[in-house]
XYZ file of C-alpha atoms in Angstrom:
669
model
C 77.922 -73.286 61.129
C 76.147 -73.174 57.777
C 77.225 -75.544 55.095
C 78.911 -74.018 51.997
C 76.588 -73.663 48.998
C 76.552 -76.364 46.434
C 78.285 -75.653 43.187
C 75.067 -75.906 41.200
C 73.591 -72.984 43.178
C 76.148 -70.621 41.537
C 75.261 -71.480 37.960
C 73.347 -69.673 35.162
C 70.920 -71.128 32.674
C 69.377 -69.667 29.477
C 70.112 -66.536 27.554
C 71.768 -63.596 29.321
C 71.196 -59.954 28.289
C 73.570 -57.263 29.589
C 76.203 -57.864 32.297
C 76.240 -60.881 34.660
C 78.526 -61.308 37.672
C 79.151 -64.728 39.264
C 81.067 -65.013 42.518
C 81.421 -67.670 45.207
C 82.652 -65.751 48.232
C 82.626 -61.935 48.434
C 84.691 -60.159 51.098
C 84.394 -56.351 51.200
C 82.946 -53.934 48.638
C 82.568 -54.693 44.972
C 82.744 -52.148 42.116
C 81.428 -53.076 38.696
C 82.224 -50.773 35.770
C 79.466 -51.060 33.150
C 80.136 -49.507 29.745
C 77.806 -46.637 28.833
C 75.012 -47.215 26.342
C 76.149 -46.893 22.750
C 75.398 -43.579 21.059
C 72.553 -43.805 18.580
C 73.870 -43.470 15.086
C 73.205 -40.176 13.303
C 70.292 -40.104 10.880
C 71.214 -40.740 7.280
C 69.847 -37.629 5.570
C 70.597 -36.029 2.227
C 71.234 -32.308 2.035
C 71.644 -32.315 -1.741
C 69.098 -30.295 -3.749
C 67.007 -31.949 -6.466
C 68.280 -31.569 -10.002
C 66.136 -29.896 -12.656
C 65.128 -32.022 -15.639
C 64.217 -29.070 -17.866
C 64.671 -25.315 -17.980
C 62.541 -23.263 -15.595
C 59.936 -21.262 -17.506
C 58.007 -18.194 -16.482
C 59.827 -17.527 -13.198
C 62.601 -15.174 -14.343
C 61.360 -12.165 -12.384
C 60.969 -14.156 -9.183
C 64.395 -15.772 -9.515
C 65.918 -12.356 -10.175
C 64.300 -10.984 -7.009
C 65.492 -13.935 -4.929
C 68.972 -13.776 -6.426
C 69.335 -10.093 -5.585
C 68.117 -10.670 -2.028
C 70.542 -13.573 -1.633
C 73.499 -11.538 -2.910
C 72.664 -8.503 -0.783
C 72.237 -10.461 2.430
C 68.579 -10.721 3.386
C 67.651 -9.492 6.888
C 64.663 -11.891 6.920
C 63.951 -15.342 5.502
C 62.061 -15.588 2.216
C 59.058 -17.904 1.816
C 57.534 -19.285 -1.391
C 53.856 -20.143 -0.937
C 51.196 -21.511 -3.238
C 49.122 -24.623 -3.921
C 50.813 -27.970 -4.370
C 52.031 -28.623 -7.891
C 52.563 -24.960 -8.776
C 56.372 -25.159 -8.845
C 57.649 -23.855 -5.516
C 60.274 -26.597 -5.262
C 61.304 -26.001 -8.874
C 61.998 -22.327 -8.196
C 63.982 -23.212 -5.079
C 65.980 -25.820 -7.018
C 66.769 -23.263 -9.718
C 68.005 -20.837 -7.069
C 70.115 -23.633 -5.582
C 71.763 -24.220 -8.951
C 72.650 -20.525 -9.178
C 74.010 -20.543 -5.643
C 76.242 -23.558 -6.290
C 77.570 -22.072 -9.505
C 78.506 -18.953 -7.513
C 80.439 -21.026 -4.971
C 77.843 -21.085 -2.227
C 77.207 -24.121 -0.067
C 73.676 -25.432 -0.447
C 71.765 -27.255 2.284
C 68.427 -28.771 1.247
C 66.145 -29.761 4.121
C 63.248 -32.118 3.388
C 60.047 -32.623 5.404
C 60.111 -35.272 8.091
C 63.827 -34.898 8.771
C 64.204 -31.251 9.695
C 66.128 -31.696 12.956
C 68.455 -34.370 11.582
C 69.123 -32.312 8.440
C 69.873 -29.132 10.363
C 72.260 -30.955 12.663
C 73.978 -32.506 9.668
C 74.385 -29.049 8.104
C 76.119 -27.831 11.264
C 78.390 -30.895 11.222
C 79.380 -30.121 7.617
C 80.332 -26.646 8.812
C 82.683 -28.072 11.431
C 80.439 -28.892 14.365
C 81.577 -32.050 16.247
C 79.327 -35.013 15.496
C 79.512 -36.084 19.146
C 77.961 -32.769 20.201
C 75.282 -33.090 17.538
C 74.393 -36.563 18.740
C 74.266 -35.371 22.323
C 71.944 -32.465 21.447
C 69.700 -34.425 19.130
C 66.896 -34.768 21.681
C 67.094 -31.212 23.021
C 65.270 -29.141 20.431
C 66.001 -25.623 21.706
C 69.644 -26.281 22.536
C 70.116 -28.059 19.227
C 68.666 -25.081 17.326
C 71.010 -22.631 19.110
C 73.991 -24.864 18.419
C 73.124 -25.273 14.737
C 72.503 -21.577 14.138
C 75.730 -20.635 15.870
C 77.619 -22.715 13.315
C 75.546 -21.352 10.425
C 76.115 -17.757 11.555
C 79.888 -18.319 11.724
C 80.229 -20.298 8.480
C 83.444 -19.493 6.562
C 81.640 -19.088 3.219
C 78.062 -18.132 2.282
C 75.375 -20.760 2.131
C 71.817 -21.206 0.869
C 69.482 -23.091 3.184
C 66.259 -24.363 1.577
C 63.609 -25.808 3.867
C 61.376 -27.444 1.297
C 57.701 -28.367 1.650
C 57.269 -26.922 5.129
C 53.563 -27.661 4.919
C 53.359 -28.242 8.655
C 55.010 -25.074 9.989
C 54.823 -26.426 13.525
C 57.650 -28.809 12.592
C 59.896 -25.753 12.378
C 58.863 -24.556 15.833
C 56.119 -26.327 17.789
C 56.222 -23.807 20.654
C 56.200 -20.427 18.898
C 54.901 -18.693 15.813
C 57.341 -19.743 13.119
C 57.879 -16.118 12.085
C 59.321 -15.346 15.517
C 62.510 -17.080 14.294
C 63.154 -19.001 17.486
C 63.156 -22.414 15.816
C 64.602 -23.807 12.602
C 63.629 -20.874 10.362
C 65.799 -17.828 11.084
C 67.650 -15.118 9.219
C 71.436 -15.310 9.445
C 74.434 -13.169 8.490
C 76.050 -16.328 7.184
C 73.663 -17.028 4.330
C 70.194 -16.954 2.785
C 67.150 -18.893 4.046
C 64.385 -19.906 1.651
C 61.288 -21.849 2.761
C 58.636 -23.397 0.508
C 55.161 -24.125 1.860
C 51.533 -24.548 0.856
C 50.557 -22.472 3.875
C 49.875 -19.028 2.425
C 49.474 -17.097 5.676
C 51.661 -13.956 5.723
C 50.804 -13.338 9.389
C 52.280 -16.722 10.279
C 55.564 -16.096 8.447
C 56.041 -12.349 9.182
C 58.462 -10.637 9.081
C 59.658 -13.089 6.428
C 59.129 -11.908 2.851
C 56.430 -14.038 1.241
C 56.242 -14.684 -2.519
C 53.056 -16.361 -3.749
C 53.501 -18.595 -6.793
C 50.683 -18.968 -9.302
C 50.103 -20.656 -12.631
C 52.390 -20.100 -15.599
C 51.367 -17.623 -18.274
C 50.198 -19.056 -21.593
C 53.524 -18.750 -23.434
C 55.592 -20.154 -20.556
C 53.136 -23.009 -20.013
C 53.239 -23.969 -23.685
C 57.047 -23.924 -23.706
C 57.260 -25.914 -20.462
C 54.944 -28.596 -21.870
C 57.078 -28.867 -25.014
C 60.235 -29.069 -22.864
C 58.915 -32.017 -20.881
C 57.715 -33.734 -24.049
C 61.106 -33.254 -25.680
C 59.386 -31.757 -28.729
C 60.128 -28.046 -29.277
C 57.464 -27.835 -32.005
C 54.703 -29.836 -30.341
C 51.414 -29.496 -32.275
C 48.569 -28.480 -29.988
C 50.840 -27.640 -27.062
C 49.153 -24.278 -26.501
C 45.670 -25.813 -26.356
C 46.700 -28.583 -23.966
C 48.634 -26.131 -21.779
C 45.522 -23.975 -21.501
C 43.426 -27.049 -20.670
C 45.886 -27.810 -17.862
C 45.506 -24.231 -16.590
C 49.242 -23.598 -16.680
C 49.838 -25.721 -13.569
C 53.507 -26.835 -13.700
C 52.994 -30.328 -12.259
C 50.197 -31.073 -14.736
C 52.368 -29.811 -17.597
C 55.237 -31.998 -16.428
C 53.071 -35.122 -16.222
C 51.475 -34.476 -19.606
C 54.878 -33.852 -21.176
C 56.272 -37.111 -19.847
C 53.221 -38.989 -21.140
C 53.731 -37.480 -24.603
C 57.440 -38.271 -24.525
C 56.843 -41.903 -23.585
C 53.708 -42.757 -25.586
C 54.340 -41.059 -28.910
C 52.587 -43.820 -30.849
C 49.396 -43.506 -28.810
C 49.637 -39.716 -28.486
C 51.445 -38.366 -31.560
C 50.620 -34.786 -30.573
C 49.057 -32.783 -27.766
C 45.621 -32.900 -29.402
C 45.493 -36.676 -28.988
C 46.210 -36.487 -25.262
C 43.733 -33.631 -24.904
C 40.995 -35.776 -26.452
C 41.742 -38.531 -23.936
C 41.670 -36.135 -20.976
C 38.384 -34.615 -22.132
C 36.857 -38.072 -21.846
C 38.351 -38.801 -18.420
C 40.646 -36.296 -16.766
C 41.665 -38.859 -14.154
C 43.699 -40.623 -16.840
C 46.403 -37.967 -16.517
C 47.506 -39.538 -13.245
C 46.862 -43.079 -14.443
C 49.075 -42.644 -17.478
C 51.780 -40.861 -15.501
C 51.819 -43.232 -12.513
C 54.546 -45.558 -13.919
C 56.969 -42.595 -14.041
C 56.433 -41.678 -10.395
C 58.529 -43.897 -8.159
C 60.507 -43.548 -4.964
C 59.793 -41.150 -2.142
C 57.388 -38.209 -2.173
C 54.842 -39.819 -4.509
C 52.247 -37.703 -2.676
C 53.829 -34.665 -4.307
C 54.347 -36.020 -7.813
C 50.856 -36.989 -9.020
C 48.152 -34.403 -9.465
C 45.439 -36.128 -7.432
C 47.917 -36.942 -4.666
C 49.000 -33.310 -4.495
C 45.478 -32.111 -3.777
C 44.833 -35.045 -1.441
C 47.936 -34.153 0.547
C 46.818 -30.538 0.850
C 43.410 -31.726 1.940
C 44.885 -34.125 4.500
C 46.940 -31.288 5.963
C 43.760 -29.238 6.394
C 41.666 -32.171 7.598
C 44.122 -32.868 10.392
C 42.734 -29.732 12.045
C 39.330 -29.285 10.404
C 36.855 -32.110 9.827
C 34.603 -30.019 7.571
C 37.298 -29.137 5.022
C 37.057 -32.299 2.899
C 33.267 -32.337 2.487
C 33.156 -28.606 1.744
C 35.873 -28.937 -0.892
C 34.019 -31.833 -2.548
C 30.845 -29.781 -2.560
C 32.634 -26.796 -4.121
C 34.100 -29.078 -6.792
C 30.515 -29.803 -7.903
C 29.029 -26.345 -7.473
C 31.977 -24.426 -8.911
C 33.355 -26.284 -11.937
C 35.353 -24.565 -14.668
C 36.424 -21.679 -12.441
C 32.876 -20.591 -11.562
C 32.668 -18.601 -8.346
C 30.227 -19.959 -5.760
C 28.492 -17.161 -3.802
C 28.361 -17.828 -0.083
C 24.600 -17.307 -0.213
C 24.431 -20.585 -2.197
C 25.835 -22.369 0.883
C 23.300 -21.611 3.649
C 24.174 -23.342 6.902
C 20.522 -24.272 7.358
C 20.800 -26.512 4.281
C 24.182 -28.034 5.186
C 23.220 -29.570 8.513
C 23.557 -33.303 9.066
C 25.773 -35.925 7.490
C 29.316 -34.759 6.863
C 28.340 -31.248 7.963
C 26.760 -32.237 11.264
C 27.739 -29.660 13.878
C 28.799 -27.005 11.363
C 27.992 -23.545 12.687
C 28.910 -20.066 11.466
C 32.203 -19.919 13.370
C 33.260 -23.395 12.222
C 32.283 -22.532 8.643
C 34.509 -19.440 8.723
C 37.419 -21.457 10.150
C 37.031 -24.106 7.467
C 37.061 -21.558 4.654
C 40.108 -19.869 6.147
C 41.963 -23.195 6.400
C 41.213 -24.012 2.745
C 42.341 -20.537 1.680
C 45.602 -20.734 3.629
C 46.478 -24.061 1.993
C 45.822 -22.682 -1.475
C 42.793 -24.836 -2.217
C 40.175 -22.073 -2.256
C 40.239 -18.351 -3.051
C 37.800 -15.842 -1.556
C 36.583 -13.167 -3.972
C 34.497 -10.077 -3.318
C 32.790 -8.522 -6.321
C 29.795 -6.214 -6.358
C 29.571 -6.535 -2.584
C 29.139 -10.304 -2.782
C 31.574 -12.766 -1.226
C 32.210 -15.944 -3.216
C 34.476 -18.988 -3.107
C 36.616 -19.885 -6.111
C 38.145 -23.309 -6.646
C 40.979 -23.619 -9.152
C 39.571 -25.437 -12.212
C 42.289 -28.079 -12.165
C 41.752 -28.715 -8.456
C 38.011 -28.928 -9.066
C 38.383 -31.323 -11.976
C 40.902 -33.544 -10.199
C 38.672 -33.821 -7.137
C 35.660 -34.797 -9.255
C 37.763 -37.358 -11.121
C 38.478 -38.994 -7.761
C 34.808 -39.294 -6.749
C 33.521 -42.785 -6.020
C 30.084 -44.194 -5.281
C 30.665 -43.200 -1.647
C 30.506 -39.547 -2.711
C 26.963 -39.761 -4.113
C 25.580 -38.072 -0.943
C 27.575 -34.965 -1.894
C 25.859 -35.026 -5.275
C 22.467 -35.105 -3.547
C 23.450 -32.197 -1.312
C 24.645 -30.147 -4.285
C 21.423 -30.947 -6.124
C 19.349 -29.713 -3.186
C 21.356 -26.503 -2.908
C 20.915 -25.784 -6.613
C 17.167 -26.395 -6.503
C 16.743 -24.149 -3.466
C 17.126 -20.922 -5.456
C 16.907 -21.469 -9.213
C 17.533 -18.837 -11.821
C 19.652 -16.261 -10.025
C 23.080 -17.592 -11.086
C 22.211 -19.177 -14.405
C 25.701 -19.860 -15.761
C 26.795 -21.353 -12.432
C 23.642 -23.470 -12.305
C 24.136 -24.712 -15.851
C 27.765 -25.720 -15.285
C 27.022 -27.295 -11.910
C 24.220 -29.397 -13.372
C 26.486 -30.540 -16.211
C 29.057 -31.620 -13.616
C 26.345 -33.494 -11.709
C 25.151 -35.146 -14.906
C 28.604 -36.517 -15.712
C 29.132 -37.675 -12.132
C 25.792 -39.488 -11.967
C 26.496 -41.104 -15.335
C 29.827 -42.424 -14.055
C 28.935 -43.294 -10.462
C 25.394 -44.689 -10.833
C 25.158 -46.001 -14.409
C 22.299 -48.260 -13.357
C 20.159 -45.110 -12.891
C 20.330 -43.350 -16.282
C 17.457 -41.060 -15.333
C 19.577 -39.258 -12.735
C 22.087 -38.097 -15.335
C 19.397 -37.066 -17.830
C 17.523 -35.016 -15.198
C 20.683 -33.066 -14.386
C 21.373 -32.507 -18.094
C 17.828 -31.197 -18.513
C 18.389 -28.716 -15.677
C 21.692 -27.595 -17.248
C 20.155 -27.080 -20.687
C 17.118 -25.321 -19.233
C 19.426 -22.734 -17.701
C 20.794 -22.170 -21.210
C 17.280 -21.265 -22.385
C 17.100 -18.571 -19.722
C 20.553 -17.399 -20.781
C 19.222 -16.813 -24.279
C 21.038 -19.767 -25.883
C 17.921 -20.976 -27.718
C 19.551 -22.805 -30.611
C 22.127 -24.592 -28.467
C 19.545 -25.618 -25.872
C 17.236 -26.937 -28.623
C 20.035 -29.124 -29.983
C 20.792 -30.437 -26.492
C 17.154 -31.191 -25.721
C 16.778 -33.030 -29.013
C 19.633 -35.313 -27.981
C 18.386 -35.685 -24.383
C 14.884 -36.592 -25.538
C 16.337 -39.351 -27.731
C 18.563 -40.646 -24.905
C 15.666 -40.660 -22.435
C 13.354 -42.383 -24.901
C 15.901 -45.131 -25.587
C 16.656 -45.795 -21.918
C 13.351 -44.973 -20.214
C 10.605 -45.120 -22.831
C 8.696 -42.525 -24.856
C 6.052 -41.820 -22.181
C 8.360 -41.721 -19.181
C 8.028 -38.403 -17.265
C 11.722 -37.607 -17.826
C 11.374 -38.163 -21.575
C 8.308 -35.927 -21.674
C 10.141 -33.253 -19.651
C 13.004 -33.238 -22.156
C 10.535 -32.885 -25.042
C 8.622 -30.165 -23.190
C 11.777 -28.061 -22.842
C 12.675 -28.750 -26.473
C 9.349 -27.156 -27.355
C 10.106 -24.256 -24.997
C 13.498 -23.643 -26.635
C 11.963 -23.698 -30.124
C 9.216 -21.383 -28.933
C 11.843 -18.908 -27.702
C 13.569 -19.220 -31.075
C 10.215 -18.236 -32.686
C 9.629 -21.630 -34.331
C 6.041 -21.595 -33.108
C 4.611 -24.298 -35.390
C 7.140 -26.947 -34.355
C 6.927 -25.864 -30.728
C 3.119 -26.108 -30.695
C 3.181 -29.581 -32.245
C 5.635 -30.800 -29.586
C 3.634 -29.246 -26.723
C 0.384 -30.818 -27.950
C 2.001 -34.248 -28.229
C 3.492 -33.928 -24.738
C 0.179 -32.642 -23.351
C -1.700 -35.634 -24.747
C 0.821 -38.086 -23.275
C 0.769 -36.329 -19.901
C -3.021 -36.193 -19.717
C -3.220 -39.881 -20.550
C -0.798 -40.912 -17.817
C -1.049 -38.166 -15.177
C -4.581 -36.739 -15.302
C -6.058 -33.354 -16.219
C -4.783 -31.199 -13.353
C -1.313 -32.599 -12.781
C 1.347 -29.826 -12.520
C 3.154 -31.226 -15.564
C -0.087 -31.047 -17.574
C -0.485 -27.432 -16.500
C 3.089 -26.788 -17.652
C 2.129 -27.866 -21.178
C -1.090 -25.839 -21.138
C 0.846 -22.783 -19.941
C 3.183 -22.981 -22.938
C 0.260 -23.393 -25.352
C -1.425 -20.332 -23.826
C 1.762 -18.342 -24.446
C 1.834 -19.507 -28.072
C -1.724 -18.195 -28.507
C -0.530 -14.819 -27.289
C 2.603 -14.862 -29.417
C 0.362 -15.386 -32.448
C -1.852 -12.486 -31.406
C -4.866 -14.611 -30.442
C -5.329 -12.784 -27.148
C -8.834 -14.076 -26.488
C -7.747 -17.721 -26.630
C -4.649 -16.838 -24.641
C -6.759 -15.277 -21.879
C -9.130 -18.223 -21.609
C -6.314 -20.747 -21.316
C -4.177 -18.546 -19.046
C -7.059 -18.032 -16.583
C -7.735 -21.768 -16.471
C -4.073 -22.524 -15.772
C -3.837 -19.846 -13.067
C -7.006 -21.044 -11.314
C -5.652 -24.602 -11.222
C -2.257 -23.429 -9.971
C -3.781 -21.324 -7.196
C -6.004 -24.202 -6.159
C -3.215 -26.779 -6.087
C -0.033 -24.914 -5.182
C -0.835 -21.445 -3.819
C 0.463 -18.035 -4.909
C 4.084 -18.349 -3.765
C 4.982 -21.271 -5.981
C 7.155 -20.375 -8.959
C 4.775 -21.888 -11.507
C 1.822 -19.966 -10.051
C 3.716 -16.683 -10.341
C 4.561 -17.477 -13.965
C 0.875 -18.177 -14.706
C -0.200 -14.940 -13.021
C 2.433 -12.949 -14.902
C 1.414 -14.502 -18.207
C -2.248 -13.701 -17.620
C -1.354 -10.125 -16.630
C 0.570 -9.709 -19.894
C -2.405 -11.009 -21.876
C -4.783 -8.645 -20.061
C -2.405 -5.720 -20.664
C -2.232 -6.605 -24.326
C -6.050 -6.543 -24.461
C -6.092 -3.036 -22.968
C -7.071 -3.637 -19.310
C -4.070 -1.778 -17.881
C -5.463 -1.347 -14.366
C -6.105 -5.068 -13.796
C -2.785 -5.924 -15.413
C -0.892 -3.527 -13.124
C -2.479 -5.062 -10.041
C -1.406 -8.564 -11.087
C 2.094 -7.521 -12.141
C 2.632 -5.788 -8.802
C 1.403 -8.838 -6.919
C 3.928 -11.022 -8.738
C 6.646 -8.439 -8.077
C 5.855 -8.338 -4.348
C 5.842 -12.139 -4.030
C 9.119 -12.571 -5.887
C 10.791 -9.784 -3.922
C 9.781 -11.525 -0.709
C 10.601 -15.070 -1.819
C 13.543 -14.644 -4.217
C 14.977 -11.249 -3.312
C 15.427 -8.065 -5.339
C 18.465 -9.358 -7.264
C 16.808 -12.419 -8.792
C 16.279 -12.186 -12.581
C 12.612 -13.163 -12.210
C 12.047 -10.359 -9.694
C 13.580 -7.972 -12.205
C 11.288 -9.442 -14.863
C 8.234 -8.663 -12.744
C 9.421 -5.072 -12.216
C 10.110 -4.766 -15.939
C 6.520 -5.710 -16.735
C 5.285 -3.228 -14.152
C 7.325 -0.611 -16.015
C 5.967 -1.746 -19.371
C 2.412 -1.362 -18.090
C 3.233 2.063 -16.623
C 4.660 3.145 -19.964
C 1.394 2.147 -21.664
C -0.463 4.224 -19.055
C 1.737 7.225 -19.795
C 3.477 7.199 -16.389
C 6.873 7.547 -18.014
C 8.943 8.630 -15.000
C 8.013 5.550 -12.942
C 8.399 3.337 -16.001
C 11.913 4.681 -16.514
C 12.836 3.812 -12.916
C 11.501 0.273 -13.333
C 13.476 -0.247 -16.551
C 16.658 1.064 -14.925
C 16.350 -1.377 -12.033
C 15.602 -4.332 -14.315
C 18.528 -3.394 -16.563
C 20.939 -3.335 -13.616
C 19.876 -6.750 -12.329
C 19.793 -8.396 -15.746
C 23.147 -6.978 -16.764
C 24.723 -8.432 -13.630
C 22.981 -11.807 -13.666
C 22.336 -12.492 -17.366
C 24.971 -10.400 -19.110
C 24.803 -7.312 -21.282
C 23.980 -9.253 -24.481
C 21.115 -11.340 -23.113
C 17.807 -10.790 -24.995
C 16.084 -9.611 -21.809
C 18.909 -7.159 -21.076
C 18.709 -5.771 -24.597
C 14.937 -5.442 -24.263
C 15.284 -3.526 -20.979
C 17.836 -1.234 -22.609
C 15.497 -0.596 -25.537
C 12.538 0.197 -23.292
C 14.655 2.464 -21.111
C 15.703 4.308 -24.252
C 12.063 4.614 -25.301
C 11.026 6.001 -21.896
C 13.920 8.448 -21.966
C 12.951 9.585 -25.476
C 9.346 10.192 -24.438
C 10.433 12.213 -21.413
C 12.704 14.294 -23.576
C 9.928 15.003 -26.073
C 7.315 15.749 -23.422
């Protein structure tokens, strides 16, 4: 017979978790009743709407539409879409205030707590908390249970699902517009959703209202409201600078209200922002505390939108940064300026046509980019405040994007002159800020920007800019540095266009001497100076000297660079004009047509320089008496120049005059 166990064998040592049973002798069955696991406490969520700090401006029509739909009983949910910071939440909060004043119950659902908030709404309507807790992990059953209580509510309610920027949170299994998840229409009340995702097909059949910027008067009033100064000097100018974006107006108003000594009026803050737009967020940051800081500073708003896109598209962020450089100040960027062949590698490695289309669509849906289609050309438009905020956030790590933008701009110069000028100014400021140890980079971009102004006919303004750039380059790089000489060369070109030939010639001769001394006789830059001096000979009527110098320049260009280089075409065109002016119309026509054919092949029919070549062909034809063909050439040049240079550009006016002359001759014939 076995010995009974020792007492120490029925002992326990150390910490014990859960139930423990100790027994010496057990006879028969044993039943142990263990208490069930405690129910997880309900989430602590707030269903209260945000309170408005100031009156809502510029949204009366929209609030009237929503109020009527709410009172009538909407058969579908309503959705407010638009970029972050444009006031979707503000409109919803204003509607909530109206609903509460009319005796409606208001439920405000915030992102990240949709399920918990919806369950809590049902509990407030009489649903047992125990049932809610039991259904918390069963999404479909929980949704049916919640909507049953909402449908049968004893009094009307307004349900706002705010910042539904990830629609899949409302229904991960179905299209959110199918109304099988948390967004549904109900006979018990009115459902309003706010979201950055502007995709009507996603929300249908919900009624979508897209929110844009405030109009000028409303923006000015809103800025004054936030500043607490009804008669704020300069409010209209600052509101325009902030593009009527409600969040920007709110931040600027709070800065003015808090720092009245530093910024006594809106003009003072505007001056600060013109120096560094990023200071808007820096000055406003102390006011932004608590949750949702991503939605309460301007840079964070765009970053959040970009993060939402980047979660599904790796190319969205680099493309947006590139557009912020290429399309500043609301300039549209034609898709032809973004050839996939030039975007390969780096951040765009693996980007193909299908991926490019998906990326653009994702940016459009989230309100970051707008697609425009004018004159049969598709372009991308970036809101100026988005563009400026993104550039303000650039760091030294973004310099590769600057290089890419620079390459894209140099690929086809002269077709989109205003875009090219603004893009180069943006690059100049970015290089100055991000690589101050390389002052030449900023000056080179400024030179490119000002040179575009010459081609736009802004001769006086470009001359003033080049005077300043030449002085800056000389101080930082030296008087014989190639960049300094380039700035002076284009100063001479601008003065030459302005018909100040004496000053222009003196500058070109000085630059030529410095270039010959440092670069040699046949360097392309030396030929640039000689080309301008040959043109001055012609402009003074010394056609013999002009022909000698023009032939020498063309021969050197052909020998060094070949006929398809831009500078060679310019030399050939200049020589053809000189020959035409000396009466050799046949030889001139041959050369003009050769330039026209090359430019059509290399630059395309819509490039201003191609139109220039056709214009000169027409001018030569007019001299020959072939008026019909000349008229056709002038018409084509006028169309291209009007579209690319504007109706008041000197070249456009000249084409119009010559077309009128050809038409007059035909009429008199």
